[in-house]
mmCIF file of C-alpha atoms in Angstrom:
data_model
loop_
_atom_site.group_PDB
_atom_site.id
_atom_site.type_symbol
_atom_site.label_atom_id
_atom_site.label_comp_id
_atom_site.label_asym_id
_atom_site.label_seq_id
_atom_site.Cartn_x
_atom_site.Cartn_y
_atom_site.Cartn_z
ATOM 1 C CA MET T 1 -10.138 -3.460 -10.189
ATOM 2 C CA GLN T 2 -13.884 -2.842 -9.776
ATOM 3 C CA ILE T 3 -16.368 -4.707 -7.574
ATOM 4 C CA ASP T 4 -20.007 -4.340 -8.638
ATOM 5 C CA ILE T 5 -22.558 -4.703 -5.824
ATOM 6 C CA ARG T 6 -25.708 -3.814 -7.812
ATOM 7 C CA ALA T 7 -26.935 -7.424 -7.782
ATOM 8 C CA ASP T 8 -26.616 -7.528 -3.993
ATOM 9 C CA VAL T 9 -28.579 -4.282 -3.619
ATOM 10 C CA LYS T 10 -31.302 -5.540 -5.976
ATOM 11 C CA GLU T 11 -31.715 -8.764 -4.012
ATOM 12 C CA LEU T 12 -31.719 -7.026 -0.635
ATOM 13 C CA THR T 13 -34.337 -4.438 -1.691
ATOM 14 C CA LYS T 14 -36.731 -6.514 -3.819
ATOM 15 C CA SER T 15 -39.391 -6.583 -1.083
ATOM 16 C CA LEU T 16 -39.500 -2.789 -0.547
ATOM 17 C CA ASN T 17 -42.450 -0.671 -1.617
ATOM 18 C CA ARG T 18 -42.186 2.466 -3.767
ATOM 19 C CA ILE T 19 -41.838 4.867 -0.836
ATOM 20 C CA GLN T 20 -39.229 2.731 0.907
ATOM 21 C CA ARG T 21 -37.183 2.503 -2.290
ATOM 22 C CA LYS T 22 -36.483 6.219 -2.045
ATOM 23 C CA GLN T 23 -34.105 5.369 0.798
ATOM 24 C CA ILE T 24 -31.986 3.001 -1.299
ATOM 25 C CA PRO T 25 -29.435 5.585 -2.550
ATOM 26 C CA PHE T 26 -28.809 6.853 0.981
ATOM 27 C CA ALA T 27 -28.448 3.323 2.383
ATOM 28 C CA THR T 28 -26.270 2.221 -0.501
ATOM 29 C CA SER T 29 -23.893 5.149 -0.120
ATOM 30 C CA LYS T 30 -23.643 4.641 3.620
ATOM 31 C CA ALA T 31 -23.004 0.906 3.197
ATOM 32 C CA LEU T 32 -20.427 1.486 0.464
ATOM 33 C CA ASN T 33 -18.455 3.837 2.679
ATOM 34 C CA ALA T 34 -18.583 1.533 5.688
ATOM 35 C CA THR T 35 -17.485 -1.390 3.504
ATOM 36 C CA ALA T 36 -14.708 0.692 1.948
ATOM 37 C CA PHE T 37 -13.219 1.297 5.383
ATOM 38 C CA ASP T 38 -13.575 -2.431 6.123
ATOM 39 C CA VAL T 39 -11.591 -3.115 2.964
ATOM 40 C CA ARG T 40 -9.008 -0.509 3.946
ATOM 41 C CA LYS T 41 -8.497 -2.211 7.317
ATOM 42 C CA SER T 42 -8.221 -5.635 5.660
ATOM 43 C CA LEU T 43 -5.646 -4.344 3.175
ATOM 44 C CA GLN T 44 -3.589 -2.763 5.948
ATOM 45 C CA ASP T 45 -3.698 -5.970 8.002
ATOM 46 C CA GLY T 46 -2.743 -7.926 4.882
ATOM 47 C CA LEU T 47 0.447 -5.917 4.538
ATOM 48 C CA ASP T 48 1.714 -7.437 7.802
ATOM 49 C CA VAL T 49 0.877 -10.922 6.558
ATOM 50 C CA HIS T 50 2.343 -10.795 3.062
ATOM 51 C CA LEU T 51 5.207 -8.291 3.306
ATOM 52 C CA ASP T 52 8.255 -8.107 5.538
ATOM 53 C CA ARG T 53 7.802 -5.338 8.106
ATOM 54 C CA PRO T 54 5.779 -2.821 6.065
ATOM 55 C CA THR T 55 6.383 0.765 7.137
ATOM 56 C CA PRO T 56 3.750 3.091 8.648
ATOM 57 C CA TYR T 57 4.125 5.158 5.460
ATOM 58 C CA THR T 58 3.010 2.183 3.364
ATOM 59 C CA LYS T 59 0.032 1.524 5.618
ATOM 60 C CA ARG T 60 -1.017 5.178 5.507
ATOM 61 C CA GLY T 61 -1.038 4.852 1.748
ATOM 62 C CA VAL T 62 -4.190 2.696 1.798
ATOM 63 C CA GLN T 63 -6.882 5.341 1.420
ATOM 64 C CA VAL T 64 -10.607 5.717 0.763
ATOM 65 C CA GLU T 65 -12.527 8.008 -1.561
ATOM 66 C CA LYS T 66 -16.063 8.057 -0.227
ATOM 67 C CA SER T 67 -19.324 7.563 -2.078
ATOM 68 C CA THR T 68 -22.210 10.057 -2.211
ATOM 69 C CA LYS T 69 -25.912 9.555 -2.926
ATOM 70 C CA LYS T 70 -25.369 11.015 -6.395
ATOM 71 C CA ASN T 71 -22.227 9.023 -7.112
ATOM 72 C CA LEU T 72 -22.573 5.524 -5.720
ATOM 73 C CA VAL T 73 -18.918 4.605 -6.061
ATOM 74 C CA ALA T 74 -16.449 4.207 -3.206
ATOM 75 C CA LYS T 75 -12.765 3.751 -4.019
ATOM 76 C CA VAL T 76 -10.032 2.069 -2.002
ATOM 77 C CA GLY T 77 -6.420 1.914 -3.057
ATOM 78 C CA PHE T 78 -2.866 3.087 -2.520
ATOM 79 C CA ARG T 79 -2.167 6.802 -2.798
ATOM 80 C CA SER T 80 -1.011 7.803 -6.270
ATOM 81 C CA ARG T 81 -0.551 11.006 -8.247
ATOM 82 C CA THR T 82 -4.305 11.050 -8.971
ATOM 83 C CA PHE T 83 -5.789 9.337 -5.898
ATOM 84 C CA GLY T 84 -5.591 10.078 -2.191
ATOM 85 C CA LYS T 85 -3.639 12.629 -0.218
ATOM 86 C CA GLY T 86 -0.379 12.696 1.704
ATOM 87 C CA GLN T 87 3.245 13.681 1.751
ATOM 88 C CA GLY T 88 6.189 11.943 0.165
ATOM 89 C CA THR T 89 7.689 12.363 -3.284
ATOM 90 C CA ILE T 90 7.348 8.641 -4.018
ATOM 91 C CA THR T 91 3.709 7.579 -3.695
ATOM 92 C CA GLN T 92 2.792 4.240 -2.171
ATOM 93 C CA ALA T 93 1.147 3.126 -5.422
ATOM 94 C CA GLU T 94 4.427 3.527 -7.297
ATOM 95 C CA TYR T 95 6.244 0.810 -5.379
ATOM 96 C CA MET T 96 3.281 -1.300 -4.265
ATOM 97 C CA LYS T 97 2.298 -2.073 -7.868
ATOM 98 C CA LEU T 98 5.426 -4.252 -8.044
ATOM 99 C CA GLN T 99 4.386 -6.100 -4.880
ATOM 100 C CA ILE T 100 0.867 -6.589 -6.294
ATOM 101 C CA LYS T 101 1.624 -7.492 -9.918
ATOM 102 C CA GLY T 102 5.336 -8.193 -9.915
ATOM 103 C CA GLY T 103 7.605 -6.964 -12.676
ATOM 104 C CA LEU T 104 10.904 -5.330 -13.408
ATOM 105 C CA ARG T 105 11.936 -2.216 -11.516
ATOM 106 C CA THR T 106 14.245 0.111 -13.413
ATOM 107 C CA PRO T 107 16.196 2.959 -11.824
ATOM 108 C CA LYS T 108 15.060 6.569 -11.992
ATOM 109 C CA GLY T 109 18.723 7.548 -11.955
ATOM 110 C CA ASN T 110 21.783 5.544 -12.938
ATOM 111 C CA ALA T 111 21.207 2.488 -10.735
ATOM 112 C CA ILE T 112 19.155 0.947 -7.926
ATOM 113 C CA PRO T 113 20.927 0.630 -4.536
ATOM 114 C CA VAL T 114 20.470 -2.871 -3.116
ATOM 115 C CA PRO T 115 21.773 -3.433 0.441
ATOM 116 C CA ILE T 116 24.156 -6.276 1.248
ATOM 117 C CA VAL T 117 22.308 -7.403 4.358
ATOM 118 C CA LYS T 118 25.219 -9.141 6.074
ATOM 119 C CA ASN T 119 27.379 -5.995 5.766
ATOM 120 C CA LEU T 120 24.878 -3.200 6.383
ATOM 121 C CA LYS T 121 22.642 -2.520 9.358
ATOM 122 C CA LEU T 122 19.123 -1.799 8.143
ATOM 123 C CA ASN T 123 16.325 -0.014 9.980
ATOM 124 C CA LYS T 124 13.642 -1.907 11.882
ATOM 125 C CA TYR T 125 11.575 -2.220 8.683
ATOM 126 C CA GLY T 126 14.396 -3.925 6.805
ATOM 127 C CA SER T 127 15.147 -0.894 4.640
ATOM 128 C CA ILE T 128 18.215 1.254 4.063
ATOM 129 C CA ARG T 129 18.416 3.911 6.753
ATOM 130 C CA ARG T 130 17.427 7.379 5.642
ATOM 131 C CA ASN T 131 20.353 9.421 4.275
ATOM 132 C CA LYS T 132 22.683 6.405 4.561
ATOM 133 C CA ILE T 133 23.668 6.620 0.893
ATOM 134 C CA ASN T 134 24.324 10.365 0.967
ATOM 135 C CA ASN T 135 26.235 10.108 4.252
ATOM 136 C CA ALA T 136 28.382 7.284 2.923
ATOM 137 C CA LEU T 137 29.160 9.028 -0.349
ATOM 138 C CA GLY T 138 30.048 12.161 1.601
ATOM 139 C CA ASN T 139 32.627 10.321 3.717
ATOM 140 C CA GLU T 140 35.379 9.469 1.234
ATOM 141 C CA ASP T 141 37.811 8.406 3.968
ATOM 142 C CA LYS T 142 35.600 5.489 4.946
ATOM 143 C CA PHE T 143 33.517 4.749 1.834
ATOM 144 C CA PHE T 144 33.824 4.813 -1.927
ATOM 145 C CA SER T 145 31.518 4.099 -4.852
ATOM 146 C CA GLY T 146 32.577 1.992 -7.809
ATOM 147 C CA LYS T 147 34.349 -1.294 -8.415
ATOM 148 C CA PRO T 148 37.630 -2.058 -6.648
ATOM 149 C CA LYS T 149 40.594 -2.153 -8.973
ATOM 150 C CA GLY T 150 41.431 -5.703 -9.932
ATOM 151 C CA ALA T 151 38.326 -7.138 -8.235
ATOM 152 C CA LYS T 152 36.901 -10.260 -9.850
ATOM 153 C CA GLY T 153 34.166 -12.766 -9.143
ATOM 154 C CA LYS T 154 30.714 -12.673 -7.624
ATOM 155 C CA GLY T 155 30.052 -9.840 -5.210
ATOM 156 C CA THR T 156 32.853 -7.586 -6.450
ATOM 157 C CA GLY T 157 30.920 -5.396 -8.892
ATOM 158 C CA GLU T 158 29.769 -1.788 -8.834
ATOM 159 C CA GLY T 159 28.536 -0.610 -5.462
ATOM 160 C CA ILE T 160 29.287 1.320 -2.298
ATOM 161 C CA TRP T 161 32.240 -0.117 -0.405
ATOM 162 C CA GLU T 162 33.297 0.440 3.193
ATOM 163 C CA ARG T 163 36.926 0.598 4.294
ATOM 164 C CA TYR T 164 37.724 -1.052 7.622
ATOM 165 C CA GLY T 165 40.535 -2.762 9.500
ATOM 166 C CA GLY T 166 42.759 0.297 9.912
ATOM 167 C CA LYS T 167 46.171 1.020 8.367
ATOM 168 C CA ARG T 168 47.755 -2.203 9.606
ATOM 169 C CA ASN T 169 45.107 -4.506 8.159
ATOM 170 C CA PRO T 170 43.141 -2.556 5.522
ATOM 171 C CA LYS T 171 40.079 -4.323 4.142
ATOM 172 C CA ILE T 172 36.943 -3.415 2.229
ATOM 173 C CA LYS T 173 33.436 -4.800 2.070
ATOM 174 C CA MET T 174 30.472 -3.966 -0.147
ATOM 175 C CA ILE T 175 27.521 -2.535 1.756
ATOM 176 C CA MET T 176 25.311 -1.763 -1.276
ATOM 177 C CA SER T 177 25.397 -2.905 -4.862
ATOM 178 C CA TRP T 178 24.392 -0.784 -7.824
ATOM 179 C CA ASN T 179 21.833 -2.770 -9.861
ATOM 180 C CA ASN T 180 20.591 -1.963 -13.349
ATOM 181 C CA ASN T 181 17.200 -3.456 -12.476
ATOM 182 C CA THR T 182 15.429 -5.533 -9.854
ATOM 183 C CA ASP T 183 12.904 -8.296 -10.598
ATOM 184 C CA TYR T 184 9.890 -8.516 -8.264
ATOM 185 C CA GLN T 185 7.503 -11.423 -7.767
ATOM 186 C CA ALA T 186 3.853 -10.716 -6.952
ATOM 187 C CA ARG T 187 3.484 -11.113 -3.182
ATOM 188 C CA TYR T 188 0.549 -8.967 -2.100
ATOM 189 C CA PRO T 189 -2.903 -10.313 -3.192
ATOM 190 C CA PHE T 190 -4.674 -6.940 -3.254
ATOM 191 C CA LYS T 191 -7.650 -8.156 -5.305
ATOM 192 C CA ASN T 192 -8.308 -11.269 -3.210
ATOM 193 C CA ILE T 193 -8.112 -9.358 0.068
ATOM 194 C CA ALA T 194 -10.468 -6.638 -1.180
ATOM 195 C CA MET T 195 -13.031 -9.042 -2.652
ATOM 196 C CA ARG T 196 -13.096 -11.210 0.460
ATOM 197 C CA SER T 197 -13.671 -8.152 2.649
ATOM 198 C CA VAL T 198 -16.528 -6.952 0.422
ATOM 199 C CA ARG T 199 -18.174 -10.389 0.481
ATOM 200 C CA ASN T 200 -17.891 -10.585 4.257
ATOM 201 C CA ASN T 201 -19.130 -7.090 5.027
ATOM 202 C CA PHE T 202 -21.275 -5.404 2.374
ATOM 203 C CA ARG T 203 -24.583 -7.184 2.939
ATOM 204 C CA LYS T 204 -24.367 -6.671 6.683
ATOM 205 C CA ARG T 205 -23.427 -3.016 6.227
ATOM 206 C CA PHE T 206 -26.222 -2.456 3.710
ATOM 207 C CA ASP T 207 -28.857 -4.140 5.857
ATOM 208 C CA ASN T 208 -27.913 -1.964 8.850
ATOM 209 C CA ALA T 209 -27.873 1.207 6.740
ATOM 210 C CA LEU T 210 -31.220 0.391 5.128
ATOM 211 C CA GLN T 211 -32.889 -0.335 8.462
ATOM 212 C CA GLN T 212 -31.578 2.967 9.781
ATOM 213 C CA ALA T 213 -32.800 4.812 6.692
ATOM 214 C CA LEU T 214 -36.265 3.234 6.829
ATOM 215 C CA SER T 215 -36.529 3.961 10.549
ATOM 216 C CA THR T 216 -35.635 7.597 9.936
ATOM 217 C CA ALA T 217 -38.151 7.839 7.083
ATOM 218 C CA ARG T 218 -40.965 6.440 9.238
ATOM 219 C CA TRP T 219 -40.009 8.812 12.053
ATOM 220 C CA ARG T 220 -40.181 11.814 9.734
ATOM 221 C CA GLY T 221 -43.511 10.640 8.340
ATOM 222 C CA SER T 222 -45.161 10.700 11.750
ATOM 223 C CA PHE T 223 -45.344 14.519 11.765
#
């Protein structure tokens, strides 16, 4: 998504003289960067509104690539393989695109683990606890992966199952199911949040930057 502010700049600078116009690139770049960070803040705040307990990692993924006087383009988005910086083998853009556009998620391996909420304690962000899958699969006395022999009906398919009840009353319950795919609905209005933030902030940011630039130019010209 691109937001073009050239019309705004043209309108806001139409009364400037030739000398004053030399300050436009500086003011534009400064305003673009300030607005980009406004957008970043709005997008981060929007995560709390539209998603269920977004993690700090997701919020850190909203990043800014700043403008310069020679390249009057500021970028805001989620960290990807080609944009932004940070740690983590799965970039924020990889999973947030499903929250933004919706679509079908397919597994990178054999299946997608989906927690059975009533049977599995999740972390405070509503996600599977780190290393829970590996720890469960490594404890064959208490857990097993697959489909119970003879199991039929809804909720008895492939997954990770927990043994409980002891020897006198042995029972099992599914804590995660293995899904071939997961269908996501668009929930996070990235474009609307970004455009609203630009509309609310750019003109104010540009006016302040231009006044600062013109003031600096007049100050330099007094020598």
